[in-house]
PDB file of N, CA, C and O in Angstrom, chain B, residues numbered from 101:
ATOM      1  N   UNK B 101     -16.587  -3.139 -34.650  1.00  0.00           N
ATOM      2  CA  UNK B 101     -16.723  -2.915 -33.229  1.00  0.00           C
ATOM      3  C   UNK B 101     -15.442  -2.278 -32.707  1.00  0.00           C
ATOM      4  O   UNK B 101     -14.354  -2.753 -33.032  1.00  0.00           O
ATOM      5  N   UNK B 102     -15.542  -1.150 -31.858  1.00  0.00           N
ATOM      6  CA  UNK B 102     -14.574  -0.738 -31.550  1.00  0.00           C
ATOM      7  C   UNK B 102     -14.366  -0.928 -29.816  1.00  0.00           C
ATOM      8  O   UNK B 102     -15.251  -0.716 -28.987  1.00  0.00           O
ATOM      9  N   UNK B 103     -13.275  -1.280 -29.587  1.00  0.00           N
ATOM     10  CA  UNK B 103     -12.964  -1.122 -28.185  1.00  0.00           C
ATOM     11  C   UNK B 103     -11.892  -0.562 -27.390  1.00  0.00           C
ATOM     12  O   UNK B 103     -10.746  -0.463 -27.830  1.00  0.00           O
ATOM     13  N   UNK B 104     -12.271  -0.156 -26.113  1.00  0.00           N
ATOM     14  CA  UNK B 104     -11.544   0.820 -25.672  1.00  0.00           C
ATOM     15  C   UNK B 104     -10.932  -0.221 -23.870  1.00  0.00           C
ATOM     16  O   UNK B 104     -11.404  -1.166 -23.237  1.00  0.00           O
ATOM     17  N   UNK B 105     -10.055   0.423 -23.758  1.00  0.00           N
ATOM     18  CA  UNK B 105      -9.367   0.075 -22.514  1.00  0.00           C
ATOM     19  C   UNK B 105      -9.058   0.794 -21.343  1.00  0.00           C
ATOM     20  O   UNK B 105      -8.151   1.627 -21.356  1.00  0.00           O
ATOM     21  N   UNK B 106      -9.639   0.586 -20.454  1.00  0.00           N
ATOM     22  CA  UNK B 106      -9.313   2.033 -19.009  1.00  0.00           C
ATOM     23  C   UNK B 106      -8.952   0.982 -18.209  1.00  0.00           C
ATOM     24  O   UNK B 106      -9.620  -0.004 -17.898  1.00  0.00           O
ATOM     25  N   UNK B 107      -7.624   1.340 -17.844  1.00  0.00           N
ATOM     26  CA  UNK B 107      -6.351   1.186 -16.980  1.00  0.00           C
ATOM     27  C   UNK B 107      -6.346   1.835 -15.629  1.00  0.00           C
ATOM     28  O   UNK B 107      -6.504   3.055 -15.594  1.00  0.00           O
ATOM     29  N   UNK B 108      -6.134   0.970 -14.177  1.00  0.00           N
ATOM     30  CA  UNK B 108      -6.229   1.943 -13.222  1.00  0.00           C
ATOM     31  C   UNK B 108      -5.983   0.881 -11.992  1.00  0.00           C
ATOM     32  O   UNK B 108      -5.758  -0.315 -12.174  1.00  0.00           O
ATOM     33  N   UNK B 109      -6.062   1.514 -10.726  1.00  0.00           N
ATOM     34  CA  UNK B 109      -5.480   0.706  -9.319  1.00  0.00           C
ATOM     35  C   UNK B 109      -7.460   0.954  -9.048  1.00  0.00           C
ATOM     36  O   UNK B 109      -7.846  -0.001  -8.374  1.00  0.00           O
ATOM     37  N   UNK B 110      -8.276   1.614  -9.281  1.00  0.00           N
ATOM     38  CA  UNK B 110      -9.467   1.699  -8.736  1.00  0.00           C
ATOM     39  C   UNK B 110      -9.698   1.525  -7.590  1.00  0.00           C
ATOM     40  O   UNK B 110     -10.880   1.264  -7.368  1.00  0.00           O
ATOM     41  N   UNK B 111      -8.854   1.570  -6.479  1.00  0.00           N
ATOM     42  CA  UNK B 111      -8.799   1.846  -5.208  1.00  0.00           C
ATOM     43  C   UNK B 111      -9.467   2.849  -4.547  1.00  0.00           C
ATOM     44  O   UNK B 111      -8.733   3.648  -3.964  1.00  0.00           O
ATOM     45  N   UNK B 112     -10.830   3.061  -4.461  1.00  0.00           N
ATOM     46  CA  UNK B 112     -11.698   2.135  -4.993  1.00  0.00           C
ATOM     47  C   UNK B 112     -12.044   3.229  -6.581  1.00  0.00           C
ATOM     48  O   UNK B 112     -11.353   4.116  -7.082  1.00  0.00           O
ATOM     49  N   UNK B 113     -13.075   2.795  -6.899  1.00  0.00           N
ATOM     50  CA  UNK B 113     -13.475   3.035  -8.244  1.00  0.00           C
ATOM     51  C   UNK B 113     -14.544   4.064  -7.723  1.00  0.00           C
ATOM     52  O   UNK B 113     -15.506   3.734  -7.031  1.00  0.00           O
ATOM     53  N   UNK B 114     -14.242   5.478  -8.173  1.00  0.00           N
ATOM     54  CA  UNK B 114     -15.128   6.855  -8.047  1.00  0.00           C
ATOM     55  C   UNK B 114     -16.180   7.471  -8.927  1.00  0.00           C
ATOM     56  O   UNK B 114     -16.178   7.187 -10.125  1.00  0.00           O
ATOM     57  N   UNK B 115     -16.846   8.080  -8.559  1.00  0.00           N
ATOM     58  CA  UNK B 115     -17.957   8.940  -9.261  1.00  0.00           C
ATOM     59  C   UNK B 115     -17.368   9.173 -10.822  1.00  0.00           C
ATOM     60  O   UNK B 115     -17.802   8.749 -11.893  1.00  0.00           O
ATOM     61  N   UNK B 116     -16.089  10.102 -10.485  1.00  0.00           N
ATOM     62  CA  UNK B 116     -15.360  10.011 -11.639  1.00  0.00           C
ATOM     63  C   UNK B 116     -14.876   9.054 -12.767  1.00  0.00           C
ATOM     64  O   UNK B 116     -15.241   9.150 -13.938  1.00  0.00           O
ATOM     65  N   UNK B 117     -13.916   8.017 -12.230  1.00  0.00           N
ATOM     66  CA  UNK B 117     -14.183   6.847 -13.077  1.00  0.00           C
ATOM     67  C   UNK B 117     -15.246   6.983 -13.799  1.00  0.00           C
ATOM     68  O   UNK B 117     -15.264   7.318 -14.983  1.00  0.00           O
ATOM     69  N   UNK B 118     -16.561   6.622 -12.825  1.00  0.00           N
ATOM     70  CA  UNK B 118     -17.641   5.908 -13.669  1.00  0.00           C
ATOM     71  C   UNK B 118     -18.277   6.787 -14.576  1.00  0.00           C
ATOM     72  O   UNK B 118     -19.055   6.498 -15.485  1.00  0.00           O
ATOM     73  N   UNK B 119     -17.831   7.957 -14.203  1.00  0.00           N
ATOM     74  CA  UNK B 119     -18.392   9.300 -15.586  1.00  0.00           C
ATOM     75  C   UNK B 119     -17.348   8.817 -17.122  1.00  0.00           C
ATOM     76  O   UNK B 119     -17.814   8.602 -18.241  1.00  0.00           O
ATOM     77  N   UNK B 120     -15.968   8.751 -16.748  1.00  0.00           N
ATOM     78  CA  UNK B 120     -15.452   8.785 -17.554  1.00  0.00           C
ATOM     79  C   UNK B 120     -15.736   7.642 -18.486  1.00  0.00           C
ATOM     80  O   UNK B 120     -15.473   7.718 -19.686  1.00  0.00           O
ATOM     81  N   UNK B 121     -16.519   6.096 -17.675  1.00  0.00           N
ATOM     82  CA  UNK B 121     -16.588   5.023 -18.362  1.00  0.00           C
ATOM     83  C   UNK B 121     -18.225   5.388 -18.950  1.00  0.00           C
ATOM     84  O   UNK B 121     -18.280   5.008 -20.119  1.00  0.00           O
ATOM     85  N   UNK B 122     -18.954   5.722 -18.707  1.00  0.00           N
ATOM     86  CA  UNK B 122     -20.192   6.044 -19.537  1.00  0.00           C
ATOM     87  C   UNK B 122     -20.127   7.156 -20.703  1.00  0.00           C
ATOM     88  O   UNK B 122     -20.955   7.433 -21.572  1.00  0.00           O
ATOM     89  N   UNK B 123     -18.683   7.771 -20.382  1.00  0.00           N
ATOM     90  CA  UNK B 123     -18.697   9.033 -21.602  1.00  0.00           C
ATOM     91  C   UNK B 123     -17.933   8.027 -22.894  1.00  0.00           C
ATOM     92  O   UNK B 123     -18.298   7.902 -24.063  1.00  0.00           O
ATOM     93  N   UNK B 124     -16.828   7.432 -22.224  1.00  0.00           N
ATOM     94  CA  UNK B 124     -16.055   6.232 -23.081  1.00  0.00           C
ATOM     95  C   UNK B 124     -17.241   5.506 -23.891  1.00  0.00           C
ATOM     96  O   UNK B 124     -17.044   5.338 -25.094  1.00  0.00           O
ATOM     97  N   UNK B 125     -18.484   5.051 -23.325  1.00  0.00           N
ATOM     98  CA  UNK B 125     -19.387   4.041 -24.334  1.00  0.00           C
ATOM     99  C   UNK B 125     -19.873   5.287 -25.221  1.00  0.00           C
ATOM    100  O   UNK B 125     -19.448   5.045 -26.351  1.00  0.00           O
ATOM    101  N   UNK B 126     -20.356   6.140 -25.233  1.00  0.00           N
ATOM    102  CA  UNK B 126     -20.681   7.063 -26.109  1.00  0.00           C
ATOM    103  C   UNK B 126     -19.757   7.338 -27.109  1.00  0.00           C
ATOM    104  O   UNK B 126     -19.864   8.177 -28.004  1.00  0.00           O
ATOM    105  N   UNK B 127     -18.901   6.619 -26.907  1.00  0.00           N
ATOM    106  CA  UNK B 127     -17.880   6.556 -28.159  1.00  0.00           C
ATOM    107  C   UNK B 127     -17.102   5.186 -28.978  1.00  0.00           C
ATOM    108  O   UNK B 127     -16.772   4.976 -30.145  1.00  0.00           O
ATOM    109  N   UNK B 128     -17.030   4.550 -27.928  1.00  0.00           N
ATOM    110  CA  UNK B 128     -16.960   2.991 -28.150  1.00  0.00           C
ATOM    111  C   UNK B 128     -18.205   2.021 -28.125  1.00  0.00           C
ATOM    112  O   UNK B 128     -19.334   2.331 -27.745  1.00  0.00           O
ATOM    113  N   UNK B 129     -17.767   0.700 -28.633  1.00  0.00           N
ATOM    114  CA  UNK B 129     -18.582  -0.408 -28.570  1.00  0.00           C
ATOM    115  C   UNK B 129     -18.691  -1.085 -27.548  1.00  0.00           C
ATOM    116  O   UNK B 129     -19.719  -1.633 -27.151  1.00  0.00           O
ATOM    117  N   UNK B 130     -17.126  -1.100 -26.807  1.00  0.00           N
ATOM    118  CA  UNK B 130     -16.848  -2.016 -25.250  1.00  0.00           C
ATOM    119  C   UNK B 130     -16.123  -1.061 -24.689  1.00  0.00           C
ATOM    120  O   UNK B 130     -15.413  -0.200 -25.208  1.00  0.00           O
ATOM    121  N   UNK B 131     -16.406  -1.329 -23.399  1.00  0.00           N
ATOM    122  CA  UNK B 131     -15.001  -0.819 -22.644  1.00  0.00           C
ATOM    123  C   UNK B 131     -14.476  -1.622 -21.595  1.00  0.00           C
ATOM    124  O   UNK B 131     -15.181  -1.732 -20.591  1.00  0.00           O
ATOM    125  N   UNK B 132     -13.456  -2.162 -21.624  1.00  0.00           N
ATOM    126  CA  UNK B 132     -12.539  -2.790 -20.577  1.00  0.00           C
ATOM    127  C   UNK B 132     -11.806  -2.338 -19.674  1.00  0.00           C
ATOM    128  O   UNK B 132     -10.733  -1.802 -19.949  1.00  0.00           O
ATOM    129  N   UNK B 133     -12.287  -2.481 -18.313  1.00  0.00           N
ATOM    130  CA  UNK B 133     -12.455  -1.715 -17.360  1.00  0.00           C
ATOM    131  C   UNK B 133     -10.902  -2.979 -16.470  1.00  0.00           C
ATOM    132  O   UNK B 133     -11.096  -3.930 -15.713  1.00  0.00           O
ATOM    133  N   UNK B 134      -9.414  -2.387 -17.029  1.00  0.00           N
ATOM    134  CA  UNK B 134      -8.685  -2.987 -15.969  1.00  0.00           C
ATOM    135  C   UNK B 134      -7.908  -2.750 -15.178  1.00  0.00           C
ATOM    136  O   UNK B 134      -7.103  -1.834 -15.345  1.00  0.00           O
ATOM    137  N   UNK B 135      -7.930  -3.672 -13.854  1.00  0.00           N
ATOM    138  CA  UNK B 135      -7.095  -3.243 -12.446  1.00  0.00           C
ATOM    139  C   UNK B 135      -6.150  -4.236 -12.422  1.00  0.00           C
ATOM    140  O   UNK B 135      -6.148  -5.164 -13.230  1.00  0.00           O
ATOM    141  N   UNK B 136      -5.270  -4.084 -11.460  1.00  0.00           N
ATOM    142  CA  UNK B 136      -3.886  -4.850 -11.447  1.00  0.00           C
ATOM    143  C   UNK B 136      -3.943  -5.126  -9.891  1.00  0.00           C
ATOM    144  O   UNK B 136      -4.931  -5.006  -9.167  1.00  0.00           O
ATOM    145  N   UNK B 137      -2.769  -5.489  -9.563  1.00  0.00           N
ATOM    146  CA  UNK B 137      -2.346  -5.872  -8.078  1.00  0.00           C
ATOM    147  C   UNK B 137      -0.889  -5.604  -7.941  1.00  0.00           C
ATOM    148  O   UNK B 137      -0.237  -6.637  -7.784  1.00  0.00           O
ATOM    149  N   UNK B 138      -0.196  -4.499  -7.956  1.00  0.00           N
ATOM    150  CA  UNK B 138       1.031  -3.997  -7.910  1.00  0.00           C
ATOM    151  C   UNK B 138       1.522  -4.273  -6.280  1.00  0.00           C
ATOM    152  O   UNK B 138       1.044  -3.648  -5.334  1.00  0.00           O
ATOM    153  N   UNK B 139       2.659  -5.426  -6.142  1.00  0.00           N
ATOM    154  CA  UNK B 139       3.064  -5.757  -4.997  1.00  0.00           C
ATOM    155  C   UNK B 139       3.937  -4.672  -4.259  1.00  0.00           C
ATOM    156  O   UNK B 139       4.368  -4.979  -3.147  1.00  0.00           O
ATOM    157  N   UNK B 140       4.265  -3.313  -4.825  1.00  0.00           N
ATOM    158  CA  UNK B 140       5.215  -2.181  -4.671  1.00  0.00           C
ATOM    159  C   UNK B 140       3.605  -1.721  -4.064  1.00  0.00           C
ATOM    160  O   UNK B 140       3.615  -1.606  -2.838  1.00  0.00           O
ATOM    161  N   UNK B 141       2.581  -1.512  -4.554  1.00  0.00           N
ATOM    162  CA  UNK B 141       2.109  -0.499  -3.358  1.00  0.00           C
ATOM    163  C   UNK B 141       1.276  -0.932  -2.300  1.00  0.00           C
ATOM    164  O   UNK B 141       1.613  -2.053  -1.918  1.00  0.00           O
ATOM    165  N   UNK B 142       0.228  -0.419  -1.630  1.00  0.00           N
ATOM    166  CA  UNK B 142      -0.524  -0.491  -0.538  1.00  0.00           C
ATOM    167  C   UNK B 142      -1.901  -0.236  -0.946  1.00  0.00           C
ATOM    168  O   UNK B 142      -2.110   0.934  -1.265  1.00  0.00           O
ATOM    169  N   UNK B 143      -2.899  -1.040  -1.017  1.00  0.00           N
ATOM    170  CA  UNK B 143      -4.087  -0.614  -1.488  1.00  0.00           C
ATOM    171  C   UNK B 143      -5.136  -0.697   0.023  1.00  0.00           C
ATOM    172  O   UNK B 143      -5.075  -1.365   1.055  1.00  0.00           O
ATOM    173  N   UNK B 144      -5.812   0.061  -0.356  1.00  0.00           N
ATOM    174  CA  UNK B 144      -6.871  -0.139   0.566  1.00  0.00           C
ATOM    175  C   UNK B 144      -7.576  -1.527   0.380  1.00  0.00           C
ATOM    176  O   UNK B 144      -7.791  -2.354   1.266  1.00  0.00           O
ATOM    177  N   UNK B 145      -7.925  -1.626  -1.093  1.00  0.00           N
ATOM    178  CA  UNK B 145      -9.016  -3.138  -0.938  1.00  0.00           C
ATOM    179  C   UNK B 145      -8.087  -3.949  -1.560  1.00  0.00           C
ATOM    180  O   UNK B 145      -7.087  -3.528  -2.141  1.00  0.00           O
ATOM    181  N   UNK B 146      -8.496  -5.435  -1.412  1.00  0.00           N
ATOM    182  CA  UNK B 146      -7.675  -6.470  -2.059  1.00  0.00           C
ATOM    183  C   UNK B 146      -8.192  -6.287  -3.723  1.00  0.00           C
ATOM    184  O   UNK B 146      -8.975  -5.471  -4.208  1.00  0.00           O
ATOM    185  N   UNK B 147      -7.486  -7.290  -4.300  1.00  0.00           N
ATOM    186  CA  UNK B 147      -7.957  -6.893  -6.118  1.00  0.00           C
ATOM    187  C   UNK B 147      -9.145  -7.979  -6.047  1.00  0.00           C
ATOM    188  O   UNK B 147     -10.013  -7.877  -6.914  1.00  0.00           O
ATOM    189  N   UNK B 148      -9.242  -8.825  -5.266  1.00  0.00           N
ATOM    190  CA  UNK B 148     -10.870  -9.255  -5.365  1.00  0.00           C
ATOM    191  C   UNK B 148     -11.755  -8.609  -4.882  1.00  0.00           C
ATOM    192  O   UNK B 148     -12.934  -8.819  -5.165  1.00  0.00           O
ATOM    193  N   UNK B 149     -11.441  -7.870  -4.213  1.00  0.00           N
ATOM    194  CA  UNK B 149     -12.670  -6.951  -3.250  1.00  0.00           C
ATOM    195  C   UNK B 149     -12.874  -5.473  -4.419  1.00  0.00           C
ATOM    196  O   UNK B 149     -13.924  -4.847  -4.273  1.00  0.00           O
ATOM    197  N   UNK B 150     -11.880  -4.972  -5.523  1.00  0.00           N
ATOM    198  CA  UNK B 150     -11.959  -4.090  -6.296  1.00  0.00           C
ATOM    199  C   UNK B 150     -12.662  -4.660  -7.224  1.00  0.00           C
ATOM    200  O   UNK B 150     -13.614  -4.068  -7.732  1.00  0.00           O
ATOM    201  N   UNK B 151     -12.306  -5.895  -7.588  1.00  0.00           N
ATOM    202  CA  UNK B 151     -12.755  -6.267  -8.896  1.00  0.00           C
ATOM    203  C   UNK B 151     -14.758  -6.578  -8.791  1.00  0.00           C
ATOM    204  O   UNK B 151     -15.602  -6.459  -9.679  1.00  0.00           O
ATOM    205  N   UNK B 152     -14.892  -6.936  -7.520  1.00  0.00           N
ATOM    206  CA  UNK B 152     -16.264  -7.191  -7.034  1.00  0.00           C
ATOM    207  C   UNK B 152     -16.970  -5.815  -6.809  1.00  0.00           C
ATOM    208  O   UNK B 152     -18.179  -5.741  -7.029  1.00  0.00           O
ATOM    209  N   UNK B 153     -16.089  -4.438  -6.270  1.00  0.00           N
ATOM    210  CA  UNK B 153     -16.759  -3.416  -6.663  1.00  0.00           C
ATOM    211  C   UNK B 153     -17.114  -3.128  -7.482  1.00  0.00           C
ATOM    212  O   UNK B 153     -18.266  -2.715  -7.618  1.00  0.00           O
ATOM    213  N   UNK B 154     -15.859  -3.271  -8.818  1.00  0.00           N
ATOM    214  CA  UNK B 154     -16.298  -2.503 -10.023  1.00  0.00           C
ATOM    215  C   UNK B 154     -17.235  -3.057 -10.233  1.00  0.00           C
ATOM    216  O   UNK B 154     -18.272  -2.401 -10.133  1.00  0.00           O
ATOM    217  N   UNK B 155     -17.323  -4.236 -10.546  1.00  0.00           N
ATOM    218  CA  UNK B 155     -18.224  -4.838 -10.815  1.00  0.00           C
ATOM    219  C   UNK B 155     -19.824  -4.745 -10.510  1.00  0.00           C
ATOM    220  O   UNK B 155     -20.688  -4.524 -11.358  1.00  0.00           O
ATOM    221  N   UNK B 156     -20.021  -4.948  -9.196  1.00  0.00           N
ATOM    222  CA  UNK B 156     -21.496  -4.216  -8.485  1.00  0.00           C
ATOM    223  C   UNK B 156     -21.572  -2.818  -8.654  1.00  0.00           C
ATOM    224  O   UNK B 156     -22.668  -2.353  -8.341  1.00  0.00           O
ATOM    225  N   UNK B 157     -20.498  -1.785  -9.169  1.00  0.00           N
ATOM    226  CA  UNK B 157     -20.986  -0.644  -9.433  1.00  0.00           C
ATOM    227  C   UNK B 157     -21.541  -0.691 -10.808  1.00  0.00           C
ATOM    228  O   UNK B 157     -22.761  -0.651 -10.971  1.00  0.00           O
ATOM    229  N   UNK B 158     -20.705  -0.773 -11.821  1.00  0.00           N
ATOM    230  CA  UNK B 158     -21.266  -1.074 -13.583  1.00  0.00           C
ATOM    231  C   UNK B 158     -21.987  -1.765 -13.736  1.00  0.00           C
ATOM    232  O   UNK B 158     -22.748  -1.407 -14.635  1.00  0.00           O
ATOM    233  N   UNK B 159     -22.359  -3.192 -13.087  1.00  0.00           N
ATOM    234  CA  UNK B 159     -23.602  -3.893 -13.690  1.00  0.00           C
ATOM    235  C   UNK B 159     -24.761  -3.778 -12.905  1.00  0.00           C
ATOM    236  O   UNK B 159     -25.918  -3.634 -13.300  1.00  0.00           O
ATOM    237  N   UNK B 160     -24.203  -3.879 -11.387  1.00  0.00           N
ATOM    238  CA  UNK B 160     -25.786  -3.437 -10.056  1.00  0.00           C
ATOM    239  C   UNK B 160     -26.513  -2.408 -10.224  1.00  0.00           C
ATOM    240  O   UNK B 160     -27.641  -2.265 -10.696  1.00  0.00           O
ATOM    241  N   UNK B 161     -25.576  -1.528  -9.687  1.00  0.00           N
ATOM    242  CA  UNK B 161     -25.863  -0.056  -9.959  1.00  0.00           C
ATOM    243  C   UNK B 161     -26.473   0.742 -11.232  1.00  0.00           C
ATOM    244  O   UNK B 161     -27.439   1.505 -11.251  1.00  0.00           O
ATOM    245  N   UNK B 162     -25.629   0.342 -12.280  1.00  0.00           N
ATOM    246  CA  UNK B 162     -25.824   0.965 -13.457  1.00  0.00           C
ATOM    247  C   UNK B 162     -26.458   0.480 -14.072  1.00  0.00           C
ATOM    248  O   UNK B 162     -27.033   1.157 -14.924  1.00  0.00           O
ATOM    249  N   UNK B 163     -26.690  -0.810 -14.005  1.00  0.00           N
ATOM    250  CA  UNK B 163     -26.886  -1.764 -15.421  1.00  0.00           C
ATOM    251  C   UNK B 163     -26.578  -1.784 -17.029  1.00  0.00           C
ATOM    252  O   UNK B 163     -27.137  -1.980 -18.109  1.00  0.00           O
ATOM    253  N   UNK B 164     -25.577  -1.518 -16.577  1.00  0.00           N
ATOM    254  CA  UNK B 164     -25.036  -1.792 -17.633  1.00  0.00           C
ATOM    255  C   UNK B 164     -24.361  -2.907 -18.460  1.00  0.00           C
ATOM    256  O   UNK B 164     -23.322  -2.884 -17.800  1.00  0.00           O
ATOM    257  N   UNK B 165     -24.162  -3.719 -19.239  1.00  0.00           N
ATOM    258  CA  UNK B 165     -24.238  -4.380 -19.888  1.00  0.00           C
ATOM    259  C   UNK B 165     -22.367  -5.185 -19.924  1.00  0.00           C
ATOM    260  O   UNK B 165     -22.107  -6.111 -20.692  1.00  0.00           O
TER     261      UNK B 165
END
C-alpha cells in the first residue's frame, strides 16, 4: 500500500486542491489530506471549521472513501 501526503493551510480547500487529491489516488493507495494552525498567520476559517470542510467536501460531496 502506498501512501501519499498533501500538506497545506486549505484556507479554504479549492476546486484545485480537490483535482490534485483525486489525480494523487490515481496513483496512490491513501492520501492524507493535512492542515495545521500556524499562530504567525491569519486564516479566514478556524482549523475546525477547515478540517469540517475538507472533510464535507471529500466524503459529502465526493464520496469518497
Amino acid at each position: 500500500m502506498t501512501t501519499a501526503i498533501y500538506p497545506g493551510t486549505f484556507d479554504p480547500i479549492t476546486l484545485g486542491h480537490i483535482d490534485v487529491i483525486k489525480k494523487s489516488l490515481k496513483i496512490f493507495d491513501k492520501v492524507i489530506i493535512a492542515t495545521t494552525d500556524n499562530v504567525n498567520k491569519n486564516y479566514f476559517f478556524s482549523i475546525d471549521e477547515r478540517i469540517e470542510i475538507i472533510h464535507n467536501s471529500l466524503f459529502n460531496d465526493l464520496r469518497l472513501n
